[in-house]
Tab-separated table of C-alpha atoms in Angstrom:
chain	number	residue	atom	x	y	z
A	281	MET	CA	-70.835	22.406	60.609
A	282	SER	CA	-67.321	23.183	59.951
A	283	SER	CA	-65.968	22.746	56.574
A	284	PHE	CA	-62.513	21.363	55.591
A	285	ALA	CA	-59.649	23.313	54.505
A	286	PRO	CA	-59.806	24.106	50.813
A	287	ALA	CA	-57.426	22.953	48.016
A	288	VAL	CA	-56.980	25.181	45.065
A	289	ASN	CA	-54.878	24.760	41.907
A	290	ARG	CA	-54.419	28.389	40.939
A	291	LEU	CA	-52.573	31.040	42.750
A	292	SER	CA	-54.906	33.695	41.516
A	293	ASP	CA	-57.599	32.144	43.812
A	294	ILE	CA	-55.302	33.182	46.723
A	295	TYR	CA	-53.656	36.165	45.839
A	296	GLY	CA	-55.545	37.864	43.110
A	297	ALA	CA	-53.416	40.730	41.543
A	298	ASP	CA	-50.402	39.530	43.352
A	299	GLU	CA	-50.445	36.180	41.382
A	300	ASN	CA	-47.249	37.037	39.351
A	301	ALA	CA	-44.813	38.064	42.233
A	302	GLN	CA	-46.400	34.902	44.205
A	303	ALA	CA	-45.651	32.686	41.336
A	304	LEU	CA	-41.831	33.569	41.154
A	305	ARG	CA	-41.891	32.969	44.972
A	306	TYR	CA	-43.390	29.309	44.464
A	307	ALA	CA	-40.995	28.301	41.725
A	308	ARG	CA	-38.107	29.204	43.906
A	309	LEU	CA	-39.533	26.978	46.656
A	310	VAL	CA	-40.120	24.119	44.271
A	311	VAL	CA	-36.556	24.555	42.905
A	312	THR	CA	-34.826	24.710	46.179
A	313	PHE	CA	-36.957	21.716	47.341
A	314	LYS	CA	-35.726	19.597	44.386
A	315	ALA	CA	-32.180	20.865	45.179
A	316	THR	CA	-32.322	19.987	48.658
A	317	TYR	CA	-34.292	16.623	48.554
A	318	GLY	CA	-33.711	15.365	45.045
A	319	SER	CA	-37.331	15.524	44.005
A	320	GLN	CA	-40.262	17.801	43.664
A	321	PRO	CA	-42.722	18.407	46.433
A	322	GLU	CA	-46.158	16.596	46.033
A	323	PHE	CA	-47.877	19.660	47.418
A	324	ILE	CA	-47.576	23.044	49.105
A	325	ALA	CA	-49.433	23.695	52.280
A	326	ARG	CA	-50.341	27.337	53.076
A	327	ALA	CA	-51.481	29.359	56.124
A	328	PRO	CA	-51.723	33.139	56.255
A	329	GLY	CA	-50.813	35.706	59.036
A	330	ARG	CA	-53.419	37.950	60.474
A	331	VAL	CA	-54.203	41.230	61.601
A	332	ASN	CA	-56.431	41.633	64.452
A	333	ILE	CA	-58.642	44.668	63.694
A	334	ILE	CA	-60.184	44.902	67.319
A	335	GLY	CA	-60.389	42.525	70.274
A	336	GLU	CA	-56.828	42.341	71.779
A	337	HIS	CA	-55.981	39.772	74.564
A	338	ILE	CA	-59.610	38.664	75.033
A	339	ASP	CA	-59.708	35.581	73.203
A	340	TYR	CA	-58.093	33.595	76.262
A	341	CYS	CA	-60.864	35.511	78.267
A	342	GLY	CA	-63.574	33.478	75.864
A	343	PHE	CA	-64.754	36.726	74.409
A	344	PRO	CA	-65.132	37.280	70.681
A	345	VAL	CA	-62.607	38.759	68.245
A	346	PHE	CA	-62.516	40.551	65.055
A	347	PRO	CA	-59.461	39.600	62.945
A	348	MET	CA	-58.893	39.056	59.345
A	349	ALA	CA	-56.345	37.137	57.386
A	350	ILE	CA	-53.721	38.857	55.296
A	351	ALA	CA	-51.525	38.119	52.211
A	352	PRO	CA	-48.253	37.536	53.937
A	353	ASP	CA	-48.017	33.799	54.907
A	354	THR	CA	-46.082	30.560	55.465
A	355	LEU	CA	-45.723	27.725	52.909
A	356	VAL	CA	-44.674	24.188	53.699
A	357	ALA	CA	-43.588	22.357	50.585
A	358	ALA	CA	-43.778	18.640	51.447
A	359	ARG	CA	-43.222	15.054	50.044
A	360	ALA	CA	-43.393	11.625	51.675
A	361	ASN	CA	-39.844	9.921	51.662
A	362	GLY	CA	-40.738	6.464	52.315
A	363	SER	CA	-38.814	6.485	55.375
A	364	ASP	CA	-39.215	6.966	59.357
A	365	ARG	CA	-37.203	10.330	59.064
A	366	ILE	CA	-38.741	13.749	58.851
A	367	ARG	CA	-36.427	16.170	57.517
A	368	VAL	CA	-37.187	20.119	57.648
A	369	SER	CA	-35.242	22.787	55.962
A	370	ASN	CA	-36.104	26.493	55.587
A	371	MET	CA	-35.512	29.026	52.586
A	372	ASP	CA	-33.598	31.230	55.052
A	373	GLY	CA	-31.169	28.195	55.893
A	374	THR	CA	-28.703	30.669	57.513
A	375	LYS	CA	-31.030	31.814	60.222
A	376	TYR	CA	-32.945	28.490	60.393
A	377	PRO	CA	-30.692	25.446	59.731
A	378	PRO	CA	-31.986	22.189	58.592
A	379	ARG	CA	-33.076	19.636	61.097
A	380	ASP	CA	-33.558	15.825	60.646
A	381	PHE	CA	-35.804	13.927	63.391
A	382	SER	CA	-37.057	10.562	63.902
A	383	VAL	CA	-40.831	10.203	64.289
A	384	ALA	CA	-40.587	9.680	67.897
A	385	GLU	CA	-38.438	12.801	68.294
A	386	MET	CA	-41.111	14.865	66.684
A	387	PHE	CA	-43.114	14.490	70.011
A	388	GLU	CA	-40.334	15.639	72.173
A	389	ILE	CA	-40.523	19.513	72.535
A	390	ASP	CA	-38.395	21.383	74.818
A	391	SER	CA	-39.919	24.568	75.567
A	392	THR	CA	-37.086	26.032	77.478
A	393	LYS	CA	-35.145	26.493	73.979
A	394	HIS	CA	-36.159	28.969	71.501
A	395	GLU	CA	-35.358	26.596	68.663
A	396	TRP	CA	-37.275	27.488	65.184
A	397	SER	CA	-38.083	23.823	64.582
A	398	ASN	CA	-40.285	23.385	67.856
A	399	TYR	CA	-43.005	25.173	65.983
A	400	PHE	CA	-42.846	22.704	63.143
A	401	LYS	CA	-42.881	19.839	65.969
A	402	CYS	CA	-46.000	21.601	67.390
A	403	GLY	CA	-47.837	21.354	64.110
A	404	TYR	CA	-46.917	17.717	63.719
A	405	ARG	CA	-47.747	16.733	67.501
A	406	GLY	CA	-51.051	18.921	67.456
A	407	VAL	CA	-52.702	16.784	64.608
A	408	LEU	CA	-51.533	13.414	65.576
A	409	ASP	CA	-52.428	14.391	69.285
A	410	HIS	CA	-56.096	15.347	68.099
A	411	VAL	CA	-56.581	11.857	66.609
A	412	SER	CA	-54.669	9.909	69.509
A	413	ARG	CA	-52.260	8.335	67.111
A	414	GLN	CA	-48.586	8.188	66.447
A	415	GLY	CA	-47.338	9.150	63.063
A	416	ASP	CA	-45.803	6.636	60.961
A	417	LYS	CA	-44.697	8.427	57.777
A	418	GLY	CA	-41.550	10.089	57.184
A	419	PHE	CA	-41.368	13.050	54.908
A	420	ASP	CA	-39.349	16.124	53.755
A	421	ALA	CA	-40.463	19.854	54.181
A	422	LEU	CA	-39.168	23.102	53.291
A	423	ILE	CA	-40.480	26.195	54.915
A	424	ASP	CA	-40.924	29.949	53.564
A	425	GLY	CA	-42.463	32.094	55.744
A	426	GLN	CA	-43.264	35.808	54.776
A	427	VAL	CA	-44.986	36.783	58.138
A	428	PRO	CA	-42.394	38.903	59.974
A	429	ALA	CA	-41.339	37.044	63.285
A	430	GLY	CA	-42.227	38.958	66.442
A	431	GLY	CA	-44.391	41.456	64.381
A	432	GLY	CA	-47.864	40.992	65.979
A	433	LEU	CA	-49.296	39.319	62.711
A	434	SER	CA	-49.073	35.774	63.962
A	435	SER	CA	-46.092	34.416	62.515
A	436	SER	CA	-45.958	31.324	64.839
A	437	ALA	CA	-49.686	30.476	64.340
A	438	ALA	CA	-49.220	30.620	60.600
A	439	PHE	CA	-46.192	28.203	60.974
A	440	VAL	CA	-47.928	25.886	63.070
A	441	CYS	CA	-51.117	25.924	61.153
A	442	ALA	CA	-49.238	25.244	57.612
A	443	THR	CA	-47.194	22.387	59.236
A	444	GLN	CA	-50.632	20.764	60.300
A	445	LEU	CA	-52.198	21.026	57.047
A	446	ALA	CA	-49.189	19.375	55.427
A	447	VAL	CA	-48.894	16.693	58.181
A	448	GLN	CA	-52.802	15.790	57.605
A	449	ARG	CA	-52.030	15.270	53.987
A	450	ILE	CA	-49.211	13.167	54.551
A	451	GLU	CA	-50.848	11.126	57.083
A	452	GLY	CA	-54.001	10.715	55.004
A	453	LEU	CA	-56.209	12.494	57.678
A	454	SER	CA	-59.261	14.896	56.982
A	455	LEU	CA	-59.658	17.281	60.110
A	456	THR	CA	-62.251	20.034	59.853
A	457	GLN	CA	-61.012	23.709	59.805
A	458	ALA	CA	-62.491	24.028	63.599
A	459	GLU	CA	-60.455	20.894	64.647
A	460	LEU	CA	-57.215	21.914	63.061
A	461	ALA	CA	-57.716	25.397	64.734
A	462	SER	CA	-58.276	23.905	68.138
A	463	ALA	CA	-55.528	21.510	67.606
A	464	ALA	CA	-53.193	24.304	66.640
A	465	ALA	CA	-53.965	26.513	69.675
A	466	GLN	CA	-53.333	23.365	71.917
A	467	ALA	CA	-50.253	22.455	70.262
A	468	GLU	CA	-48.614	25.950	70.665
A	469	ARG	CA	-48.550	25.549	74.471
A	470	HIS	CA	-45.943	22.922	73.844
A	471	VAL	CA	-43.461	25.908	73.342
A	472	GLY	CA	-44.594	27.527	76.455
A	473	VAL	CA	-47.250	30.035	75.035
A	474	ASN	CA	-50.709	29.846	76.466
A	475	ALA	CA	-52.473	30.599	73.157
A	476	GLY	CA	-56.042	31.812	73.301
A	477	GLY	CA	-57.105	30.485	69.906
A	478	MET	CA	-57.898	33.615	67.613
A	479	ASP	CA	-54.640	33.460	65.638
A	480	GLN	CA	-55.008	29.752	64.849
A	481	ALA	CA	-58.625	30.224	64.046
A	482	VAL	CA	-58.306	32.914	61.387
A	483	SER	CA	-55.228	31.334	59.902
A	484	ILE	CA	-57.234	28.275	59.176
A	485	MET	CA	-60.745	29.798	58.570
A	486	GLY	CA	-60.128	33.118	57.183
A	487	GLN	CA	-62.032	34.062	54.035
A	488	GLN	CA	-61.269	36.646	51.196
A	489	ASP	CA	-62.763	40.159	51.304
A	490	SER	CA	-64.147	39.333	54.947
A	491	ALA	CA	-63.042	39.908	58.379
A	492	LEU	CA	-64.226	37.057	60.983
A	493	PHE	CA	-66.234	37.437	64.194
A	494	ILE	CA	-64.689	34.574	66.113
A	495	GLU	CA	-66.525	33.167	69.058
A	496	PHE	CA	-64.670	30.643	71.485
A	497	HIS	CA	-67.574	29.950	73.899
A	498	PRO	CA	-69.534	27.783	74.182
A	499	ALA	CA	-67.914	26.312	70.857
A	500	LEU	CA	-65.572	27.803	68.345
A	501	LYS	CA	-67.563	29.635	65.688
A	502	ALA	CA	-66.410	32.044	62.849
A	503	THR	CA	-68.995	34.258	61.184
A	504	PRO	CA	-67.588	36.185	57.904
A	505	VAL	CA	-68.643	39.860	58.277
A	506	ARG	CA	-67.898	42.260	55.293
A	507	LEU	CA	-66.819	45.757	56.111
A	508	PRO	CA	-69.325	48.376	55.278
A	509	GLU	CA	-69.237	49.740	51.843
A	510	ALA	CA	-69.053	53.687	51.642
A	511	ASP	CA	-69.127	56.370	49.123
A	512	LEU	CA	-65.558	56.886	50.286
A	513	PRO	CA	-63.951	53.402	50.647
A	514	PHE	CA	-61.541	52.728	53.274
A	515	ALA	CA	-58.267	50.365	53.646
A	516	PHE	CA	-56.268	49.095	56.413
A	517	VAL	CA	-52.732	50.195	56.687
A	518	ILE	CA	-50.180	47.943	58.607
A	519	ALA	CA	-47.179	49.361	60.198
A	520	ASN	CA	-44.487	47.428	61.992
A	521	THR	CA	-42.823	49.207	64.698
A	522	LEU	CA	-39.579	46.744	64.140
A	523	VAL	CA	-39.494	46.438	67.688
A	524	VAL	CA	-39.549	42.634	68.305
A	525	SER	CA	-41.572	41.090	70.756
A	526	ASN	CA	-40.770	37.456	71.363
A	527	LYS	CA	-43.582	35.723	73.305
A	528	HIS	CA	-41.425	32.677	74.094
A	529	THR	CA	-38.903	34.676	76.011
A	530	THR	CA	-41.001	37.574	77.344
A	531	ALA	CA	-43.904	35.586	78.368
A	532	PRO	CA	-43.608	35.233	81.973
A	533	THR	CA	-43.689	38.928	82.347
A	534	ASN	CA	-45.871	39.806	79.477
A	535	TYR	CA	-48.265	37.364	77.564
A	536	ASN	CA	-48.393	34.624	80.066
A	537	LEU	CA	-48.786	37.013	82.874
A	538	ARG	CA	-51.752	38.655	81.477
A	539	VAL	CA	-53.269	35.413	80.843
A	540	VAL	CA	-52.839	34.533	84.463
A	541	GLU	CA	-54.237	37.826	85.638
A	542	THR	CA	-57.384	37.272	83.785
A	543	ARG	CA	-57.758	33.769	84.928
A	544	VAL	CA	-57.190	34.606	88.573
A	545	GLY	CA	-59.715	37.605	87.947
A	546	ALA	CA	-62.463	35.320	86.736
A	547	LEU	CA	-61.948	33.156	89.743
A	548	MET	CA	-62.338	35.855	92.061
A	549	LEU	CA	-65.111	37.538	90.081
A	550	ALA	CA	-67.185	34.338	90.344
A	551	LYS	CA	-66.784	34.141	94.167
A	552	HIS	CA	-67.867	37.957	94.329
A	553	LEU	CA	-70.882	37.067	92.436
A	554	GLY	CA	-71.627	34.089	94.519
A	555	ILE	CA	-71.467	31.637	91.522
A	556	ALA	CA	-68.149	29.967	92.052
A	557	GLU	CA	-69.476	26.759	93.501
A	558	HIS	CA	-71.991	26.392	90.532
A	559	VAL	CA	-71.342	23.294	88.518
A	560	VAL	CA	-70.555	25.324	85.421
A	561	CYS	CA	-67.799	27.490	87.059
A	562	ALA	CA	-66.377	24.956	89.585
A	563	SER	CA	-65.864	22.392	86.442
A	564	ALA	CA	-64.519	24.907	83.977
A	565	HIS	CA	-61.072	24.291	83.132
A	566	PRO	CA	-60.021	27.149	82.670
A	567	LEU	CA	-62.706	29.302	84.113
A	568	THR	CA	-62.965	32.640	82.112
A	569	PHE	CA	-64.641	35.798	82.202
A	570	LYS	CA	-67.015	34.745	79.358
A	571	VAL	CA	-68.074	31.683	81.459
A	572	VAL	CA	-68.424	33.766	84.305
A	573	MET	CA	-70.519	36.300	82.618
A	574	ASP	CA	-72.891	33.581	81.107
A	575	GLU	CA	-73.388	31.688	84.347
A	576	TYR	CA	-74.250	35.006	86.243
A	577	PHE	CA	-76.862	35.924	83.766
A	578	ALA	CA	-78.232	32.529	83.771
A	579	LYS	CA	-79.121	33.055	87.567
A	580	PRO	CA	-82.926	33.778	88.411
A	581	ASN	CA	-83.712	37.154	89.655
A	582	VAL	CA	-80.473	38.784	87.879
A	583	GLY	CA	-82.754	40.862	85.639
A	584	ASP	CA	-84.272	40.745	82.231
A	585	ILE	CA	-81.692	41.130	79.570
A	586	ASN	CA	-82.237	41.015	75.802
A	587	ASP	CA	-80.646	37.827	74.462
A	588	ASP	CA	-80.853	39.064	70.851
A	589	GLY	CA	-77.915	40.486	69.003
A	590	VAL	CA	-75.656	43.391	69.892
A	591	GLN	CA	-77.994	44.939	72.620
A	592	GLY	CA	-77.988	41.918	74.584
A	593	TRP	CA	-74.062	41.634	74.649
A	594	VAL	CA	-74.022	45.471	75.429
A	595	GLU	CA	-76.097	45.235	78.456
A	596	ARG	CA	-74.420	42.074	79.763
A	597	LEU	CA	-70.998	43.629	79.459
A	598	GLU	CA	-71.821	47.009	80.919
A	599	THR	CA	-73.381	45.268	83.855
A	600	MET	CA	-69.964	43.183	84.377
A	601	LEU	CA	-67.986	46.379	84.151
A	602	ARG	CA	-69.941	47.631	87.056
A	603	GLU	CA	-69.554	44.366	88.843
A	604	THR	CA	-65.788	44.495	88.147
A	605	GLU	CA	-65.451	47.776	89.684
A	606	LYS	CA	-67.199	46.584	93.059
A	607	ALA	CA	-65.051	43.468	93.176
A	608	PHE	CA	-61.702	44.755	92.518
A	609	GLY	CA	-62.062	48.376	93.023
A	610	THR	CA	-60.387	48.260	96.526
A	611	HIS	CA	-57.216	46.907	95.199
A	612	PRO	CA	-56.334	49.659	92.435
A	613	HIS	CA	-52.536	48.854	92.616
A	614	GLY	CA	-53.150	45.163	92.320
A	615	TYR	CA	-52.881	42.029	94.359
A	616	THR	CA	-50.026	40.083	95.857
A	617	ARG	CA	-50.037	36.541	95.494
A	618	ASP	CA	-51.005	35.801	99.209
A	619	GLU	CA	-53.782	38.297	98.747
A	620	MET	CA	-55.146	36.611	95.816
A	621	ALA	CA	-55.152	33.232	97.424
A	622	ALA	CA	-56.706	34.638	100.579
A	623	ALA	CA	-59.602	36.119	98.428
A	624	LEU	CA	-60.276	32.565	97.008
A	625	SER	CA	-59.680	31.004	100.434
A	626	ILE	CA	-56.978	28.733	99.252
A	627	THR	CA	-53.312	28.718	99.821
A	628	ALA	CA	-50.678	30.334	97.461
A	629	THR	CA	-49.288	26.674	96.651
A	630	ASP	CA	-52.830	25.750	95.382
A	631	LEU	CA	-53.276	28.951	93.367
A	632	SER	CA	-49.966	28.076	91.637
A	633	ALA	CA	-51.298	24.843	90.819
A	634	LYS	CA	-54.696	26.228	89.732
A	635	ILE	CA	-53.012	28.566	87.169
A	636	HIS	CA	-50.570	25.881	85.901
A	637	GLU	CA	-47.630	27.916	86.735
A	638	ASP	CA	-45.487	24.702	86.345
A	639	GLN	CA	-46.200	24.869	82.513
A	640	PHE	CA	-46.683	28.784	82.263
A	641	PRO	CA	-44.514	30.517	84.703
A	642	VAL	CA	-45.024	34.210	85.444
A	643	ARG	CA	-42.980	36.829	87.413
A	644	ALA	CA	-44.821	39.558	89.130
A	645	ASP	CA	-44.984	41.208	92.457
A	646	ARG	CA	-48.339	42.516	92.316
A	647	PHE	CA	-51.204	41.236	89.904
A	648	LYS	CA	-53.249	43.921	88.390
A	649	ILE	CA	-56.725	42.364	88.355
A	650	LEU	CA	-58.864	45.383	88.411
A	651	GLN	CA	-57.167	46.791	85.303
A	652	ARG	CA	-57.024	43.407	83.159
A	653	ALA	CA	-60.792	42.760	83.955
A	654	GLN	CA	-61.772	46.347	82.784
A	655	HIS	CA	-59.897	45.984	79.636
A	656	ALA	CA	-61.324	42.425	78.938
A	657	PHE	CA	-65.022	43.481	79.273
A	658	SER	CA	-64.517	46.881	77.802
A	659	GLU	CA	-62.702	45.466	74.702
A	660	ALA	CA	-65.337	42.747	74.244
A	661	LEU	CA	-67.994	45.618	74.203
A	662	ARG	CA	-65.978	47.325	71.547
A	663	VAL	CA	-65.786	44.093	69.376
A	664	VAL	CA	-69.644	43.588	69.634
A	665	LYS	CA	-70.252	47.418	68.647
A	666	PHE	CA	-67.720	46.987	65.832
A	667	ARG	CA	-69.543	44.164	64.165
A	668	GLY	CA	-72.839	46.021	64.693
A	669	ILE	CA	-71.492	49.021	62.852
A	670	CYS	CA	-70.365	46.679	59.937
A	671	GLU	CA	-73.531	45.178	59.706
A	672	GLN	CA	-75.603	48.283	59.784
A	673	ALA	CA	-73.379	50.295	57.705
A	674	PRO	CA	-74.539	53.693	58.858
A	675	GLU	CA	-73.344	56.883	56.872
A	676	ASN	CA	-70.577	57.545	59.224
A	677	ALA	CA	-69.189	54.018	59.656
A	678	GLY	CA	-65.621	54.824	59.143
A	679	LEU	CA	-65.581	57.439	61.765
A	680	ARG	CA	-67.369	55.276	64.231
A	681	LEU	CA	-65.212	52.370	63.769
A	682	GLY	CA	-62.186	54.386	63.956
A	683	ASP	CA	-63.275	55.724	67.275
A	684	LEU	CA	-63.637	52.240	68.638
A	685	MET	CA	-60.112	51.501	67.383
A	686	ASN	CA	-58.726	54.467	69.109
A	687	GLN	CA	-60.476	53.580	72.365
A	688	SER	CA	-58.996	49.869	71.980
A	689	GLN	CA	-55.360	51.365	71.882
A	690	ASP	CA	-56.081	53.537	74.892
A	691	SER	CA	-57.033	50.590	76.841
A	692	CYS	CA	-54.487	48.390	75.566
A	693	ARG	CA	-51.875	51.225	76.806
A	694	ASP	CA	-53.514	52.139	80.083
A	695	LEU	CA	-55.287	49.181	81.326
A	696	PHE	CA	-53.728	46.093	79.862
A	697	GLU	CA	-50.168	47.852	79.436
A	698	CYS	CA	-49.269	45.895	76.408
A	699	SER	CA	-48.333	48.908	74.257
A	700	CYS	CA	-44.757	50.582	74.130
A	701	PRO	CA	-43.470	54.042	72.994
A	702	GLU	CA	-43.021	53.151	69.297
A	703	LEU	CA	-46.681	51.902	69.084
A	704	ASP	CA	-47.999	54.911	70.721
A	705	GLU	CA	-45.917	57.230	68.300
A	706	ILE	CA	-47.161	55.205	65.107
A	707	CYS	CA	-50.596	55.581	66.224
A	708	LYS	CA	-50.131	59.420	66.804
A	709	ILE	CA	-48.566	59.964	63.534
A	710	ALA	CA	-51.140	57.972	61.487
A	711	ARG	CA	-54.085	59.699	63.222
A	712	GLN	CA	-52.588	63.137	62.431
A	713	ALA	CA	-52.107	62.204	58.769
A	714	GLY	CA	-55.836	61.143	58.323
A	715	SER	CA	-56.431	57.812	59.932
A	716	PHE	CA	-59.877	57.041	61.349
A	717	GLY	CA	-58.407	54.732	63.949
A	718	SER	CA	-55.173	53.323	64.907
A	719	ARG	CA	-54.253	50.759	67.369
A	720	LEU	CA	-51.757	47.865	68.191
A	721	THR	CA	-52.437	44.551	66.624
A	722	GLY	CA	-51.270	41.296	68.073
A	723	ALA	CA	-49.881	40.716	71.642
A	724	GLY	CA	-48.327	44.298	71.538
A	725	TRP	CA	-45.159	45.292	73.416
A	726	GLY	CA	-43.878	46.006	69.980
A	727	GLY	CA	-44.781	44.354	66.773
A	728	CYS	CA	-47.506	45.827	64.384
A	729	SER	CA	-50.009	48.456	64.408
A	730	VAL	CA	-53.224	48.651	62.267
A	731	HIS	CA	-54.878	52.005	61.007
A	732	LEU	CA	-58.249	52.384	59.291
A	733	VAL	CA	-57.734	54.812	56.695
A	734	PRO	CA	-59.910	56.528	53.971
A	735	ALA	CA	-58.720	55.133	50.568
A	736	ASN	CA	-57.882	58.907	49.513
A	737	LYS	CA	-55.456	59.132	52.564
A	738	VAL	CA	-53.522	56.037	52.375
A	739	ASP	CA	-50.818	57.529	50.716
A	740	ASP	CA	-50.608	60.397	53.146
A	741	VAL	CA	-50.483	58.134	56.063
A	742	LYS	CA	-47.749	56.136	54.602
A	743	LYS	CA	-45.729	58.987	53.549
A	744	ALA	CA	-46.073	60.464	57.208
A	745	LEU	CA	-45.127	57.227	58.719
A	746	ALA	CA	-42.135	56.819	56.484
A	747	GLU	CA	-40.781	60.258	57.012
A	748	GLN	CA	-41.866	60.699	60.741
A	749	TYR	CA	-41.070	57.284	62.119
A	750	TYR	CA	-39.103	55.006	59.821
A	751	ALA	CA	-36.610	57.678	58.675
A	752	VAL	CA	-35.978	59.035	62.126
A	753	CYS	CA	-36.028	55.626	64.023
A	754	PHE	CA	-34.517	53.336	61.227
A	755	PRO	CA	-32.610	55.490	58.833
A	756	ASP	CA	-30.733	52.618	57.063
A	757	LEU	CA	-34.138	50.808	56.178
A	758	SER	CA	-33.892	49.872	52.459
A	759	ALA	CA	-37.003	50.513	50.225
A	760	GLU	CA	-37.605	46.748	50.192
A	761	GLN	CA	-37.428	46.521	53.959
A	762	LEU	CA	-39.729	49.649	54.227
A	763	SER	CA	-42.296	48.043	51.903
A	764	GLU	CA	-42.339	44.936	54.058
A	765	ALA	CA	-42.848	46.901	57.266
A	766	LEU	CA	-45.501	49.433	55.980
A	767	PHE	CA	-48.269	48.401	53.519
A	768	ALA	CA	-52.016	48.680	52.794
A	769	THR	CA	-54.357	45.780	52.709
């Protein structure tokens, strides 16, 4: 059973050794709130960003992922104001000017406009849509975000989730963590991003000192997994390329296009396997690679597969990789819309409706179904193996985990095509300086990278990146800006 979001009274319960620095930040938030609205906030809601250690672009395929929450977070200080107005301000008021809405206006979200308060509205609407009611309480809110926007650490999910936590407190609701995570993933689609659910789940359900093995099908489930202890401990270094990838503006050619390619791939693979008309596949909205895999192995005479643990996953996923080659190998350069429609025995218009292109428009001449499917199944395989190594804790765990991360980066670059030259360069520098494994994290096309580094090499890796990447590409970066872009966790 999913638990409720915890409430704490001490910053040390959240930030540990960073308590003092955070205390100053919270104090500034409270002072600014009082100066803005005339009274102190009743409470402060918090949701962290996340780093996805491994499992990129497969949450919306239905496959498990392996992220962990990080210290950078979004805060929402809030107080009911006894009116029917909802006022929201930001600590960075120059970049994000204050807004004032009626309760009814909070449900009006124009996804064609890149407006910061749309994410606040998403959080508000997500909670109330989930309980099928209209809000009736006005309140004041002040936002402070430390997760870099467009950096691949899920700033949008942290914003939406923190807002949801504030709204449910104001409205007197008690949603479980799983309900909040699901509502947040649905809500972010109002700004035109076809979210898979990973970012929201780890922001709401993350735990200290553990990563999460998050499963999405048949139901959302988050299992804490501790990283293996070793004689030589290791840490994760986060390095931001400072190349901003805005999912809202690039979605038609990047993020949403990849979602569509995997969704059409699932439809075509189900037909290839002879299960498209099965009730499970025909009624799935959307049909994902995970649903197709599960239904295929539910068929009689498919072969005996071990259902238990890692080995069962491995056998299934390796089988699906072979079937993927059979299904799509004749089109290594991709499919046109007409070719995809013909393969599914439907019209191009029906295909557009099936992938909800009215909500999530995409632009492409050819859709690379083979490569996207190969990435999805092989990345899921790496996630499962990663968890297995963590739980078994072999002597060479760091090297083996790092190798999986390196394979993931290769797949993201070559098969899913969501890397960029800056990410490739950072990964190269980090590996040469001692990283076991380096890969992009988040949607890609810029943003952040994550590196599994032996504790005694952390300073070496950071120094190499500072000198060979940041000093070269961003010579005017201040020491404070560098510390925000490059840090260990």
